[in-house]
Coordinates of C-alpha atoms in Angstrom, one line a residue:
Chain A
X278 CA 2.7 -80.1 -56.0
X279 CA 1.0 -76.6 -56.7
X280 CA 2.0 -74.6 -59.5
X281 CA 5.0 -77.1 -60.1
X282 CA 6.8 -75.6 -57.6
X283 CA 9.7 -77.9 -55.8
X284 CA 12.6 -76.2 -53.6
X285 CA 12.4 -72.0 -53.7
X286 CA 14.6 -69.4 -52.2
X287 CA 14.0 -66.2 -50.1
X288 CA 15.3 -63.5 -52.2
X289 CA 16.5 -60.4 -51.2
X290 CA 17.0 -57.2 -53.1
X291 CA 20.7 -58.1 -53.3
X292 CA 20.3 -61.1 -54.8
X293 CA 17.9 -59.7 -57.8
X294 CA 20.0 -60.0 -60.3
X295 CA 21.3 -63.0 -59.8
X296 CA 17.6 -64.3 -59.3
X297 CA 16.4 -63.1 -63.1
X298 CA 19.6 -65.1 -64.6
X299 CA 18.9 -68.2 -62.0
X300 CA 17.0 -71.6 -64.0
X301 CA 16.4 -74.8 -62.0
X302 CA 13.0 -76.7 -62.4
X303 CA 10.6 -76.1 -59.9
X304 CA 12.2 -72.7 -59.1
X305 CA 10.5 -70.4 -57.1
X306 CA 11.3 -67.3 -54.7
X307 CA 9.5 -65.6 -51.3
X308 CA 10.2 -62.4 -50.0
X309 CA 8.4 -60.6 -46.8
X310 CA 5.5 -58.8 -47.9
X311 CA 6.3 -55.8 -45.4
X312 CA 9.2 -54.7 -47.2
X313 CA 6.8 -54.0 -50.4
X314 CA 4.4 -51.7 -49.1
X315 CA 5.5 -48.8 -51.5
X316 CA 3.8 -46.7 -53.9
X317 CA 6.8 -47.4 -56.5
X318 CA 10.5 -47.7 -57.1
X319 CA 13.3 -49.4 -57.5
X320 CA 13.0 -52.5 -55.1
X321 CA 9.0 -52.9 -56.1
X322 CA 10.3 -53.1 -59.8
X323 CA 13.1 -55.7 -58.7
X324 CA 10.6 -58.3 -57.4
X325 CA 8.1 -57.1 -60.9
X326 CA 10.9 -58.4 -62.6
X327 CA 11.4 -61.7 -60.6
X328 CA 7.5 -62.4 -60.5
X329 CA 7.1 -61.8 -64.2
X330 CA 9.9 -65.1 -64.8
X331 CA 9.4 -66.8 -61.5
X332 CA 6.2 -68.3 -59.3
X333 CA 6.5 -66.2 -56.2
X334 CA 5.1 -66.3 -52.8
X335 CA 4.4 -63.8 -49.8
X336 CA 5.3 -64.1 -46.3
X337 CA 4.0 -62.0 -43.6
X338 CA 5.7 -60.9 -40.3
X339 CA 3.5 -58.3 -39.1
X340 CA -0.1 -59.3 -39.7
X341 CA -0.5 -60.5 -35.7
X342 CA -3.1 -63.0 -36.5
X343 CA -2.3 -64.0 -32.7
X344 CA -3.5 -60.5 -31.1
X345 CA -6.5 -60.1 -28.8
X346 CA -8.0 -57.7 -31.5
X347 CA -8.3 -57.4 -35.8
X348 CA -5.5 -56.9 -38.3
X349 CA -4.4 -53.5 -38.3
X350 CA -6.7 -52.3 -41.3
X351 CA -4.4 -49.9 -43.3
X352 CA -1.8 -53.0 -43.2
X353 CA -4.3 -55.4 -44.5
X354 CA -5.3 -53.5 -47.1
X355 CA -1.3 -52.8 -48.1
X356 CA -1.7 -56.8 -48.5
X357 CA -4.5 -56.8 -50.6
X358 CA -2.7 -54.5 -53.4
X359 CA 0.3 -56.7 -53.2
X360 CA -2.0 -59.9 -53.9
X361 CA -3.9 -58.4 -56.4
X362 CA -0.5 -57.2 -57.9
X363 CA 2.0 -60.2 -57.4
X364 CA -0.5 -62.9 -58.1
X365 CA 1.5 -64.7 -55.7
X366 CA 1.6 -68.8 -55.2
X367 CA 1.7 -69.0 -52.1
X368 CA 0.7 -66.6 -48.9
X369 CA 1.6 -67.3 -45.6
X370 CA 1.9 -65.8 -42.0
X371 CA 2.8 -66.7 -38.6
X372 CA 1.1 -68.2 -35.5
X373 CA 2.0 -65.0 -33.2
X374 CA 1.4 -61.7 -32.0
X375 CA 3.5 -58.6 -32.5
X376 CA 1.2 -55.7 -32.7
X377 CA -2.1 -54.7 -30.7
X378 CA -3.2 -51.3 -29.4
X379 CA -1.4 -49.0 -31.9
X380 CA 2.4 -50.4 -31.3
X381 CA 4.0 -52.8 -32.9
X382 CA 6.8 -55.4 -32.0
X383 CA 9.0 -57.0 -34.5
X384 CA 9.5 -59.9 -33.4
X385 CA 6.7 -62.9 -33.6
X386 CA 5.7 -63.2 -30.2
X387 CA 4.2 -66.5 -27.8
X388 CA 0.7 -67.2 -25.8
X389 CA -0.9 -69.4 -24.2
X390 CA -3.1 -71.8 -26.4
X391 CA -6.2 -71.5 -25.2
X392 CA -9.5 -72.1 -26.3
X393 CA -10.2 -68.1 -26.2
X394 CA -6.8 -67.7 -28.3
X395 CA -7.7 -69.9 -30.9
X396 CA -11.2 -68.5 -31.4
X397 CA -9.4 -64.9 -32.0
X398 CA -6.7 -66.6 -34.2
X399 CA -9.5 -68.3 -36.2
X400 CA -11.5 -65.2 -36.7
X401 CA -8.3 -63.4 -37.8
X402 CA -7.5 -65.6 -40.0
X403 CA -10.9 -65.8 -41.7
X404 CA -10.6 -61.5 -42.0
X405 CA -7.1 -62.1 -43.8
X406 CA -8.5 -64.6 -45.8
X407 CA -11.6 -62.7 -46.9
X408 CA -9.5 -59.6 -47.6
X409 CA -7.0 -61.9 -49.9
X410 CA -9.8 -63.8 -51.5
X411 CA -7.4 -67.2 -50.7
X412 CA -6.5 -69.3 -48.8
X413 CA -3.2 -68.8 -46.5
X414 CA -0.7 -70.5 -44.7
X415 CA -0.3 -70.0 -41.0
X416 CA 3.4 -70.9 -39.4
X417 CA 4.4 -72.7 -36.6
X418 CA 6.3 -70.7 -34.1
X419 CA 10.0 -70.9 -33.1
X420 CA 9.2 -70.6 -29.1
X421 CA 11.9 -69.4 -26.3
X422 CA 9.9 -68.9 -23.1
X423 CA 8.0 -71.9 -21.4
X424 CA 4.7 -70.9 -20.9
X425 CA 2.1 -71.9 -17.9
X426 CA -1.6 -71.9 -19.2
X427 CA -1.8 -73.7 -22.4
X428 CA -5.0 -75.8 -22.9
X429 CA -3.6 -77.7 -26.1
X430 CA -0.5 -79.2 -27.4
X431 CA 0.5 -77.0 -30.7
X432 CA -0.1 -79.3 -33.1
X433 CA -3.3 -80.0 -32.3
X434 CA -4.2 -75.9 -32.1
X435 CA -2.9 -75.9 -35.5
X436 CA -5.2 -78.9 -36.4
X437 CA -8.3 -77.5 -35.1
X438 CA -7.2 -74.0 -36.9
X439 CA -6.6 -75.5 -40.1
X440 CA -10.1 -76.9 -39.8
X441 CA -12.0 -74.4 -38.5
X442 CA -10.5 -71.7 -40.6
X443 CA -9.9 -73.2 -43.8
X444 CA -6.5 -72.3 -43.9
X445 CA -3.4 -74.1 -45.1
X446 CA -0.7 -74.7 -42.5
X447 CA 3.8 -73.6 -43.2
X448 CA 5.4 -76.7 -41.5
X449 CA 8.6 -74.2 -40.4
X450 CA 11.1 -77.6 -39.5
X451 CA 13.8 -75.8 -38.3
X452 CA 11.1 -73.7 -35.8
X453 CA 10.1 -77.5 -34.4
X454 CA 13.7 -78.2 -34.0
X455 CA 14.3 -75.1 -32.4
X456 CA 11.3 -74.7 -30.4
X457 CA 11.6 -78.9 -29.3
X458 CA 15.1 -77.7 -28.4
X459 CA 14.8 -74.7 -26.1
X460 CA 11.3 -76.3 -24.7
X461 CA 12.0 -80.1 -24.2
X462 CA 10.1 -82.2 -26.2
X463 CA 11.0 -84.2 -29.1
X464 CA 10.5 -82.7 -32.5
X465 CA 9.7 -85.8 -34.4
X466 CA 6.9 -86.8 -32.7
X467 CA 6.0 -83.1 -33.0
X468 CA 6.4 -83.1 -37.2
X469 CA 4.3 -86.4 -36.5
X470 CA 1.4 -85.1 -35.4
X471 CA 0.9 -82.3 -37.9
X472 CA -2.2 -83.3 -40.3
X473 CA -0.5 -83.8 -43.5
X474 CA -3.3 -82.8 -46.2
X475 CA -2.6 -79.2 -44.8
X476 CA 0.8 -78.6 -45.2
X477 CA 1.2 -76.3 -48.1
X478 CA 4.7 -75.0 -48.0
X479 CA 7.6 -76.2 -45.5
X480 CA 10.8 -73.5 -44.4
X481 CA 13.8 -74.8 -44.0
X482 CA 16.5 -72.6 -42.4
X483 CA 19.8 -71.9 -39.9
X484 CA 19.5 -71.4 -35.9
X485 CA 22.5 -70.2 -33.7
X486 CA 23.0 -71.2 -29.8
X487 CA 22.3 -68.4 -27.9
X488 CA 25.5 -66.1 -26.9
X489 CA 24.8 -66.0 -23.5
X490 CA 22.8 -70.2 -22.7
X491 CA 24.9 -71.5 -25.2
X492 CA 23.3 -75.0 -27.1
X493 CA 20.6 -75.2 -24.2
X494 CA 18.8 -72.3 -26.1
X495 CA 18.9 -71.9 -30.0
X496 CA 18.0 -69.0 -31.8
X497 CA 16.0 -69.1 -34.9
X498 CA 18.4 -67.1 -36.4
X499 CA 18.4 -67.5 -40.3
X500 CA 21.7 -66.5 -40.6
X501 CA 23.5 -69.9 -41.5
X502 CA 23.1 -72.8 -43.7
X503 CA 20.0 -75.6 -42.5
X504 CA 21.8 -77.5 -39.8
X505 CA 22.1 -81.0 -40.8
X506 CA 19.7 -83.0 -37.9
X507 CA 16.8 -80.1 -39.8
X508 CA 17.5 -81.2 -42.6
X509 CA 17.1 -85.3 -41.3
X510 CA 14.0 -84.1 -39.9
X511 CA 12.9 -82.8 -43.3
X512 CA 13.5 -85.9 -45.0
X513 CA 11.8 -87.6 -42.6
X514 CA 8.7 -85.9 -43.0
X515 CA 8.5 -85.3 -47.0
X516 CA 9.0 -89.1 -46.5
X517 CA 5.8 -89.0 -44.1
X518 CA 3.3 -86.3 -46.2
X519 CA 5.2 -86.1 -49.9
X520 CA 6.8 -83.8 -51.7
X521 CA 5.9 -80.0 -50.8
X522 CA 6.9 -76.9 -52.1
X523 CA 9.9 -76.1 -49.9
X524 CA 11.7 -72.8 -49.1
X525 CA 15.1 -72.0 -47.7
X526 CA 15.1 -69.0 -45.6
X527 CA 17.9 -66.9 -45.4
X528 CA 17.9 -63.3 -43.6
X529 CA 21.1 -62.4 -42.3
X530 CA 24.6 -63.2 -43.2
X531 CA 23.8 -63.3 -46.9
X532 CA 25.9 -65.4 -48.5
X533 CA 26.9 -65.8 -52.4
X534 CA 23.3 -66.4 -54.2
X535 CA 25.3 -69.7 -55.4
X536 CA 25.5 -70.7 -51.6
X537 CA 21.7 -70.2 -51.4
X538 CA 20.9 -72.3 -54.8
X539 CA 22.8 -75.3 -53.6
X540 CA 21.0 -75.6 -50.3
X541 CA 17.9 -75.4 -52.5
X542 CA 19.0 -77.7 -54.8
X543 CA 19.0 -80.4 -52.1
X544 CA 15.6 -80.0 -51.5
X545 CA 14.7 -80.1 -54.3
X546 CA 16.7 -83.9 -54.6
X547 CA 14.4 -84.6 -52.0
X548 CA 11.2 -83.6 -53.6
X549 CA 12.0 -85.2 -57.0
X550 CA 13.0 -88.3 -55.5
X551 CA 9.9 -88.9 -53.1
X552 CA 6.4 -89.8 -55.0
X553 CA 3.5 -87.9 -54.3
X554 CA 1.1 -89.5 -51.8
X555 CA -2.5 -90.1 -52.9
Chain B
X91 CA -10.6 -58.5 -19.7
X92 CA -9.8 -61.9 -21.4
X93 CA -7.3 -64.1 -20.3
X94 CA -5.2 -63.7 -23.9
X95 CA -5.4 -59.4 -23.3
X96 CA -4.0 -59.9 -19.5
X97 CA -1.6 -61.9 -21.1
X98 CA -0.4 -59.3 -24.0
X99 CA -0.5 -56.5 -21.6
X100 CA 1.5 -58.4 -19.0
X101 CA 4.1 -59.9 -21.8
X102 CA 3.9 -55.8 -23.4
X103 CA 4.8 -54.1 -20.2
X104 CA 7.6 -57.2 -19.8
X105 CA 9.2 -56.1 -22.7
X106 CA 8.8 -52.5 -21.5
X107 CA 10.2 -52.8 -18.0
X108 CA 10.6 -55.7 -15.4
X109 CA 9.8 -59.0 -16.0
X110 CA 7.5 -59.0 -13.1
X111 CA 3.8 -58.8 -14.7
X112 CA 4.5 -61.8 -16.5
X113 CA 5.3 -64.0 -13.5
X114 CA 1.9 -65.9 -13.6
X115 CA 2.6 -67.2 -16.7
X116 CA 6.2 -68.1 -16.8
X117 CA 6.9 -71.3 -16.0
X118 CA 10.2 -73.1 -14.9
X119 CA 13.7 -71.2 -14.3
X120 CA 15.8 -68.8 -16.2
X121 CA 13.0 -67.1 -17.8
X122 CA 14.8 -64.0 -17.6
X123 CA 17.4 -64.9 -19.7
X124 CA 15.4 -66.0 -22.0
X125 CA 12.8 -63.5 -22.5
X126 CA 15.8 -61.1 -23.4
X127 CA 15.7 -63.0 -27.1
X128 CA 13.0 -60.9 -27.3
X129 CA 14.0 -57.5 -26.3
X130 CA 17.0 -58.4 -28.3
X131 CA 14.9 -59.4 -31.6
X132 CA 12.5 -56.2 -30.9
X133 CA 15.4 -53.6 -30.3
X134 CA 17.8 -55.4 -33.1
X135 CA 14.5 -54.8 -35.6
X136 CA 14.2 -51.4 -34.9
X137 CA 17.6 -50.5 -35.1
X138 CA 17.8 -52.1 -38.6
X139 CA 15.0 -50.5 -40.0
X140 CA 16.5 -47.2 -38.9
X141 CA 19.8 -48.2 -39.9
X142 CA 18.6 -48.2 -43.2
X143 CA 16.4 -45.4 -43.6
X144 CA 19.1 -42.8 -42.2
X145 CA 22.0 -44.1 -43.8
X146 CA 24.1 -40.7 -43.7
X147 CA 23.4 -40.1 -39.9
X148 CA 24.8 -44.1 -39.6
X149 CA 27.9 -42.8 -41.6
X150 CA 28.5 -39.5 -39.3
X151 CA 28.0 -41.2 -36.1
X152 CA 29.5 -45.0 -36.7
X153 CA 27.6 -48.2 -36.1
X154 CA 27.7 -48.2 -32.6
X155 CA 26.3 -44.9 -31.5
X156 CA 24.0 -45.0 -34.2
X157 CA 22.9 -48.3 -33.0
X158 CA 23.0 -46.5 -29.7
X159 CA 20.8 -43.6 -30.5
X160 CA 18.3 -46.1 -32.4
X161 CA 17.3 -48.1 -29.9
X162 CA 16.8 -45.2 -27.4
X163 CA 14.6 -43.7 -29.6
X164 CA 12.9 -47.0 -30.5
X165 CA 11.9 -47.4 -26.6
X166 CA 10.4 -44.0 -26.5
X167 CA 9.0 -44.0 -29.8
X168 CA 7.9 -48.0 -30.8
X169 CA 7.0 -48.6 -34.7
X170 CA 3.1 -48.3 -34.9
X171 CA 3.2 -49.9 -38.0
X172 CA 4.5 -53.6 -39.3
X173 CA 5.7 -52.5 -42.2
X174 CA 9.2 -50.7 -41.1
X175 CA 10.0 -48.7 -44.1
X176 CA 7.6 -46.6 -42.6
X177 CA 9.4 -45.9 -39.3
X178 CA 11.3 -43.3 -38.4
X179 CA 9.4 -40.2 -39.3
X180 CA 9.8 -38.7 -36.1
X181 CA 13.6 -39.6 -35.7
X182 CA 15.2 -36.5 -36.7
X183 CA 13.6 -33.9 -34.5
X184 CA 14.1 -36.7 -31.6
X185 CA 18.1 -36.3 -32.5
X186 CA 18.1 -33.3 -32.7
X187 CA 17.4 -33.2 -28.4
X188 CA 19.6 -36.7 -28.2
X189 CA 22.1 -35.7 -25.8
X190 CA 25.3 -37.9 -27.4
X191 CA 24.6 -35.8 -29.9
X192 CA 24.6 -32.7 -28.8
X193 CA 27.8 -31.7 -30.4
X194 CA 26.6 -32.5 -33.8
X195 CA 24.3 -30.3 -34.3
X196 CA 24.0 -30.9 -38.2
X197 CA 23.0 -34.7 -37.7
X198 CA 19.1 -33.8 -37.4
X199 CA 19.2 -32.0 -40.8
X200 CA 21.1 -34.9 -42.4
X201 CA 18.5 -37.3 -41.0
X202 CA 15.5 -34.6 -42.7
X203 CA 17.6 -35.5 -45.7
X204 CA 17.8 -39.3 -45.3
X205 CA 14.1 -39.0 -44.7
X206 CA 13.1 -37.0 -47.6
X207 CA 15.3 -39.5 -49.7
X208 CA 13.3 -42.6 -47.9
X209 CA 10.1 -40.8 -49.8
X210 CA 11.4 -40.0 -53.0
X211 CA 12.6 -43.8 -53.0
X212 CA 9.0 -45.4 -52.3
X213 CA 7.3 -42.5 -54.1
X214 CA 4.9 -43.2 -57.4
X215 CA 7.0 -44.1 -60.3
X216 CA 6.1 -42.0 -63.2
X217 CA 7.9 -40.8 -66.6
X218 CA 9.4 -37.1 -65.9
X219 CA 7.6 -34.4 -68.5
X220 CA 10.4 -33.8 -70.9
X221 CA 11.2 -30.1 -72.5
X222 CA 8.8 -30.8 -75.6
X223 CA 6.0 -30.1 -73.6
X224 CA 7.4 -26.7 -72.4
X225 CA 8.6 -25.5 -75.4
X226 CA 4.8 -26.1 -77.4
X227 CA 4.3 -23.7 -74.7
X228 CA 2.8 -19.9 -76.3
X229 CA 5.1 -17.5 -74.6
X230 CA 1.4 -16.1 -73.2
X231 CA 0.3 -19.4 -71.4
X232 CA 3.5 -19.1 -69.2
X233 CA 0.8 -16.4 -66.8
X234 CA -1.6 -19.2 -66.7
X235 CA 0.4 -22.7 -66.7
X236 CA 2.1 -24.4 -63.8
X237 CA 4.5 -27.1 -63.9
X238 CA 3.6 -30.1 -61.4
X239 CA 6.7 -31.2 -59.1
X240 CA 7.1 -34.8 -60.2
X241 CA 5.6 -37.4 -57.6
X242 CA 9.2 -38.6 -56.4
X243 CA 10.7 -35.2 -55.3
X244 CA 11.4 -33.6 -52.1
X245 CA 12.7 -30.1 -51.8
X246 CA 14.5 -28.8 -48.4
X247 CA 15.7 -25.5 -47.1
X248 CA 18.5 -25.2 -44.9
X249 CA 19.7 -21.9 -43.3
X250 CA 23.3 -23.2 -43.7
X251 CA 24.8 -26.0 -45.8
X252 CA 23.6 -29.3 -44.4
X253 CA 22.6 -30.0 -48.4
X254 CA 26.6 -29.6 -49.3
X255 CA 27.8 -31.3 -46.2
X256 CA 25.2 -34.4 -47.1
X257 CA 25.9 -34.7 -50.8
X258 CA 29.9 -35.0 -49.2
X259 CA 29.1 -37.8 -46.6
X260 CA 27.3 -40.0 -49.9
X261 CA 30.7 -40.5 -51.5
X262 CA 33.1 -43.7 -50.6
X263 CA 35.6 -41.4 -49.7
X264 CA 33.7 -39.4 -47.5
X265 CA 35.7 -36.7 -45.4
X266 CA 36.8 -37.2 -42.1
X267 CA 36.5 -34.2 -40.9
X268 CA 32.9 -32.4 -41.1
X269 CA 32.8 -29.4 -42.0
X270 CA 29.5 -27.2 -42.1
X271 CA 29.2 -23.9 -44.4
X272 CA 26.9 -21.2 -42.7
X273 CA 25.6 -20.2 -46.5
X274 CA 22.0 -21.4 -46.2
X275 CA 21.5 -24.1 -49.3
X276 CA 18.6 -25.7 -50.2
X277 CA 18.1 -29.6 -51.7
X278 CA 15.8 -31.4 -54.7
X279 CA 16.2 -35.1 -54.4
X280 CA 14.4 -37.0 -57.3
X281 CA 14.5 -40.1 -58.6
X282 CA 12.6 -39.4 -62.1
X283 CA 13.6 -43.6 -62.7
X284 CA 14.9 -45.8 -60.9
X285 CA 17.6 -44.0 -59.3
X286 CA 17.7 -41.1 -56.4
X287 CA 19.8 -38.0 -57.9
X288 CA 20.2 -35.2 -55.8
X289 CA 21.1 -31.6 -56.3
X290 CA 22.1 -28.3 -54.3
X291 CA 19.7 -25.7 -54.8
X292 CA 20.9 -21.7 -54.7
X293 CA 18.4 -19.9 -53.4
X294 CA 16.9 -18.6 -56.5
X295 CA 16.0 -22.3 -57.8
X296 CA 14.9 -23.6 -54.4
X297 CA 12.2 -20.8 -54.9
X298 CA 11.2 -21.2 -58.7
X299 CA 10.3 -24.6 -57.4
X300 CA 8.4 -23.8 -53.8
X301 CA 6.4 -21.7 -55.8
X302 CA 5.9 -24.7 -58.9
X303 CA 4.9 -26.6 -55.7
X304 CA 2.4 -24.0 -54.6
X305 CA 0.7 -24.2 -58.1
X306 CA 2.0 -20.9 -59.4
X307 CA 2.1 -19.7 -62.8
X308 CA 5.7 -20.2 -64.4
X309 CA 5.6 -16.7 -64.8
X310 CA 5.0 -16.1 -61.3
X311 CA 7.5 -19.0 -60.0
X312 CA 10.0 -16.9 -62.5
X313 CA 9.4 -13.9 -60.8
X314 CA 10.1 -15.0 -57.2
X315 CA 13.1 -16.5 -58.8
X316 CA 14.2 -13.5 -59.5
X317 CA 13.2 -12.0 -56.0
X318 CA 15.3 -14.4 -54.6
X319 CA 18.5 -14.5 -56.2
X320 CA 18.6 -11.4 -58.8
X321 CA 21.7 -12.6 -60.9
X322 CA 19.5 -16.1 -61.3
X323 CA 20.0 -17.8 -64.9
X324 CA 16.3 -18.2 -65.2
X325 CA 16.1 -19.7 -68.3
X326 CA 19.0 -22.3 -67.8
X327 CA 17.8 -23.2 -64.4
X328 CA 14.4 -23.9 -66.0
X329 CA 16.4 -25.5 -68.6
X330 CA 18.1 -28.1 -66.6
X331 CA 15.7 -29.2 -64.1
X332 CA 13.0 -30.0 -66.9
X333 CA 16.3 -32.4 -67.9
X334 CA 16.8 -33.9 -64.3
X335 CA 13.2 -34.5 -64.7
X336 CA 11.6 -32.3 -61.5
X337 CA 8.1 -32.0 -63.4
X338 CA 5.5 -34.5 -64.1
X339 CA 2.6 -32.5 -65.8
X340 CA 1.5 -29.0 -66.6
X341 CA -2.0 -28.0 -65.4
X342 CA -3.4 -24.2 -65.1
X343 CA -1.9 -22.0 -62.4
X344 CA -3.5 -21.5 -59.0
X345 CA -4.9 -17.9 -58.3
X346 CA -1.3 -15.9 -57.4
X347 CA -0.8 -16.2 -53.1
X348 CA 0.7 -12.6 -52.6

């Protein structure tokens, strides 16, 4: 794998501390790049520390490579100075949209894959590239709302992406699951048909059933330990494309860094214990 | 217009209003309830982000009104911007017309505090100028030097004692009751480290540094000091904010504003 990374954590300023004492081969941490776009203090110096003992990467939530128009400028360029700063590993956003025209939705919102939407998410993708210098990783969406209007199964948009962008792709398994869930399709075939020389980093985290549909609808909530048919469906495709430098994401609910570390720890059993494909 | 804008702007004014503009796209039952995992994640964001920015105005009002007053003002007032440690600017004048809080009438100066604090806490880190500086000072070069407010400072006049009342709502054992003083108090928050410190400002040192601010001479800053509070300390106030660290450099005065 890259860097020698194997199973990584999301860290959050909480946990920073307990990050600097934290050694496990293969080690690594990821935080969301939006909540670094400061000119100094306290938490910028927290993750200074981490990145100076530990490979770090950067995950975007707010970049919109989806939108029917460019990367909000001043946000790229906020990027920039945190790649040229962090020297991260890894880099990665999401396939989404969540702000156009001036406002800005936190939340990673659907479309319809068309042929017009992927020659907007390509172009965006090459402007965040060329602003990085590097390559990044786009993610695979956790989706809620059935859509009419899409020209291409997901997985091969995110093949003829990868392709015509250059980019890497974040196998998110617990979004398949979710997403295969709440749309009705089968998420192994799904994790099948992802091309496998592309995947640069997978996310592993918790979902929730919705409180008012119940199991009919999960959330991609990231608020509980990686439910155990995600993690089946992990094994399944490390077993499929090799070992991969693999993240568990953990946003609310923060439990015990411990708790965190032994989730990790698993994938990293899996990793150690599948040879890497040639 | 392409088919992915019709989209956004159907799927933006969904999330705005009625589910209605969206109904060309939606396919198979129920989409109401589930579009609302949106809304939900949207307003749920913004809340959080101001949740943590205005951490005082959270402790006055309690989770639920705050959560309350958030997402009202999040509807009338969306984040421009992804990264959401910049929201909120605009949130304390828009409390002080929120009608729940009407009978609060402090809570939009504790949220100018909360906000001043957010800046001071992202500002520019850089070492505070310590007292060796000042004192290689010629008594002479006071007329002609001014002392630079350190990059992570914010200074605040109130014309009653939100700064008091604010500094009482940070402690664990906050008081119950709010009480507001009607003497008029002014505020320096700095973090000259890592740290945020805060301290209540007389009138006489809330004006020794508006006028360090302005670029005047330390003489001059001194003197309307002096004009504002005549029993000042001068030389101890000087004294102890050069130790909390307010100043980062010393540069020549701008020409004297009358």
């Amino acid at each position: 794998m890259p860097h020698g990374l194997t199973a990584g954590v999301s860290l959050k300023p909480q946990h920073f501390a307990d990050a600097l004492q934290a050694s496990a081969p293969g080690l690594w941490f990821e935080v969301h790049a939006e909540n670094y776009m400061a000119e100094g203090g306290p938490r910028l110096a927290g993750l200074a520390a981490v990145a100076a003992a530990f490979p770090i990467s950067l995950h975007g939530v707010g970049l919109s490579l989806a939108a029917d128009e460019p990367p909000d400028a001043a946000h790229l360029a906020a990027w920039a100075r945190l790649v040229e700063r962090f020297q991260p590993a890894l880099v990665s956003e999401h396939l989404a949209w969540s702000q156009r025209r001036g406002v800005y939705a936190p939340d990673l919102l659907p479309f319809p894959r068309t042929g017009e939407a992927l020659d907007r998410i390509v172009g965006n993708v090459a402007r965040l590239q060329d602003a990085l210098g590097r390559q990044v990783l786009v993610e695979n969406p956790a989706l809620y709302l059935p859509l009419k209007g899409h020209e291409m199964a997901e997985t091969d948009f995110l093949a003829e992406l990868v392709r015509r962008a250059a980019c890497g792709l974040l196998v998110d398994v617990n979004n398949a699951f979710v997403s295969a869930r709440n749309l009705g399709y089968g998420a192994e075939a799904y994790l099948d048909a992802l091309p496998a020389d592309a995947i640069g980093e997978i996310h592993l985290a918790g979902h929730a059933p919705d409180p008012g549909l119940g199991e009919a609808m999960l959330i991609d909530s990231h608020d509980a330990p990686v439910a155990e048919p995600v993690w089946r469906l992990y094994e399944r495709l490390i077993a499929r494309v090799g070992p991969r430098p693999t993240l568990i994401e953990r946003d609310d609910k923060l439990p015990p860094f411990a708790a965190l570390i032994a989730e990790r720890d698993r994938a990293h059993q899996v990793l150690t214990r599948t040879p890497a494909h040639v | 217009m392409s088919e992915l804008s019709r989209f956004q702007e159907a799927f933006s004014d969904a999330l705005a209003g009625e589910l209605a503009p969206l109904a060309p796209w939606i396919d198979g039952e129920g989409a109401e309830a589930r579009f609302a995992v949106h809304r939900n994640t949207i307003a749920r964001g913004c809340a959080e982000a101001l949740a943590d920015q205005f951490p005082t105005v959270r402790r006055a009002l309690g989770a639920a009104r705050m959560a309350a007053g958030a997402i009202a003002f999040s509807r009338q007032h969306p984040p421009a911007s992804p990264s959401l440690m910049t929201y909120g600017a605009g949130f304390p004048d828009w409390l002080a017309s929120f009608p729940p809080a009407a009978d609060l009438p402090w809570l939009a100066g504790l949220a100018r505090i909360d906000w001043a604090r957010r800046d001071v806490l992202f500002a520019a880190d850089r070492p505070p100028l310590g007292p060796e500086t000042f004192a290689a000072l010629a008594p002479a070069a006071y007329a002609t030097t001014a002392a630079a407010l350190h990059p992570a400072t914010a200074l605040l006049w109130f014309d009653d004692a939100t700064p008091s009342l604010w500094r009482a709502l940070q402690a664990d054992d906050a008081p119950a009751e709010i009480e507001l003083a009607a003497r008029p108090e002014g505020l320096l928050l700095l973090r000259p480290g890592l740290e945020v410190a805060h301290r209540v400002l007389g009138p006489g040192a809330h004006a020794f540094l508006s006028a360090c601010r302005a670029g005047l001479s330390l003489a001059g800053a001194g003197e309307r000091a002096l004009l504002a509070e005549p029993g000042l300390p001068l030389s101890q106030t000087f004294t102890d904010l050069i130790a909390a660290g307010a100043f980062a450099c010393v540069r020549p005065a701008a020409a004297l504003v009358p």
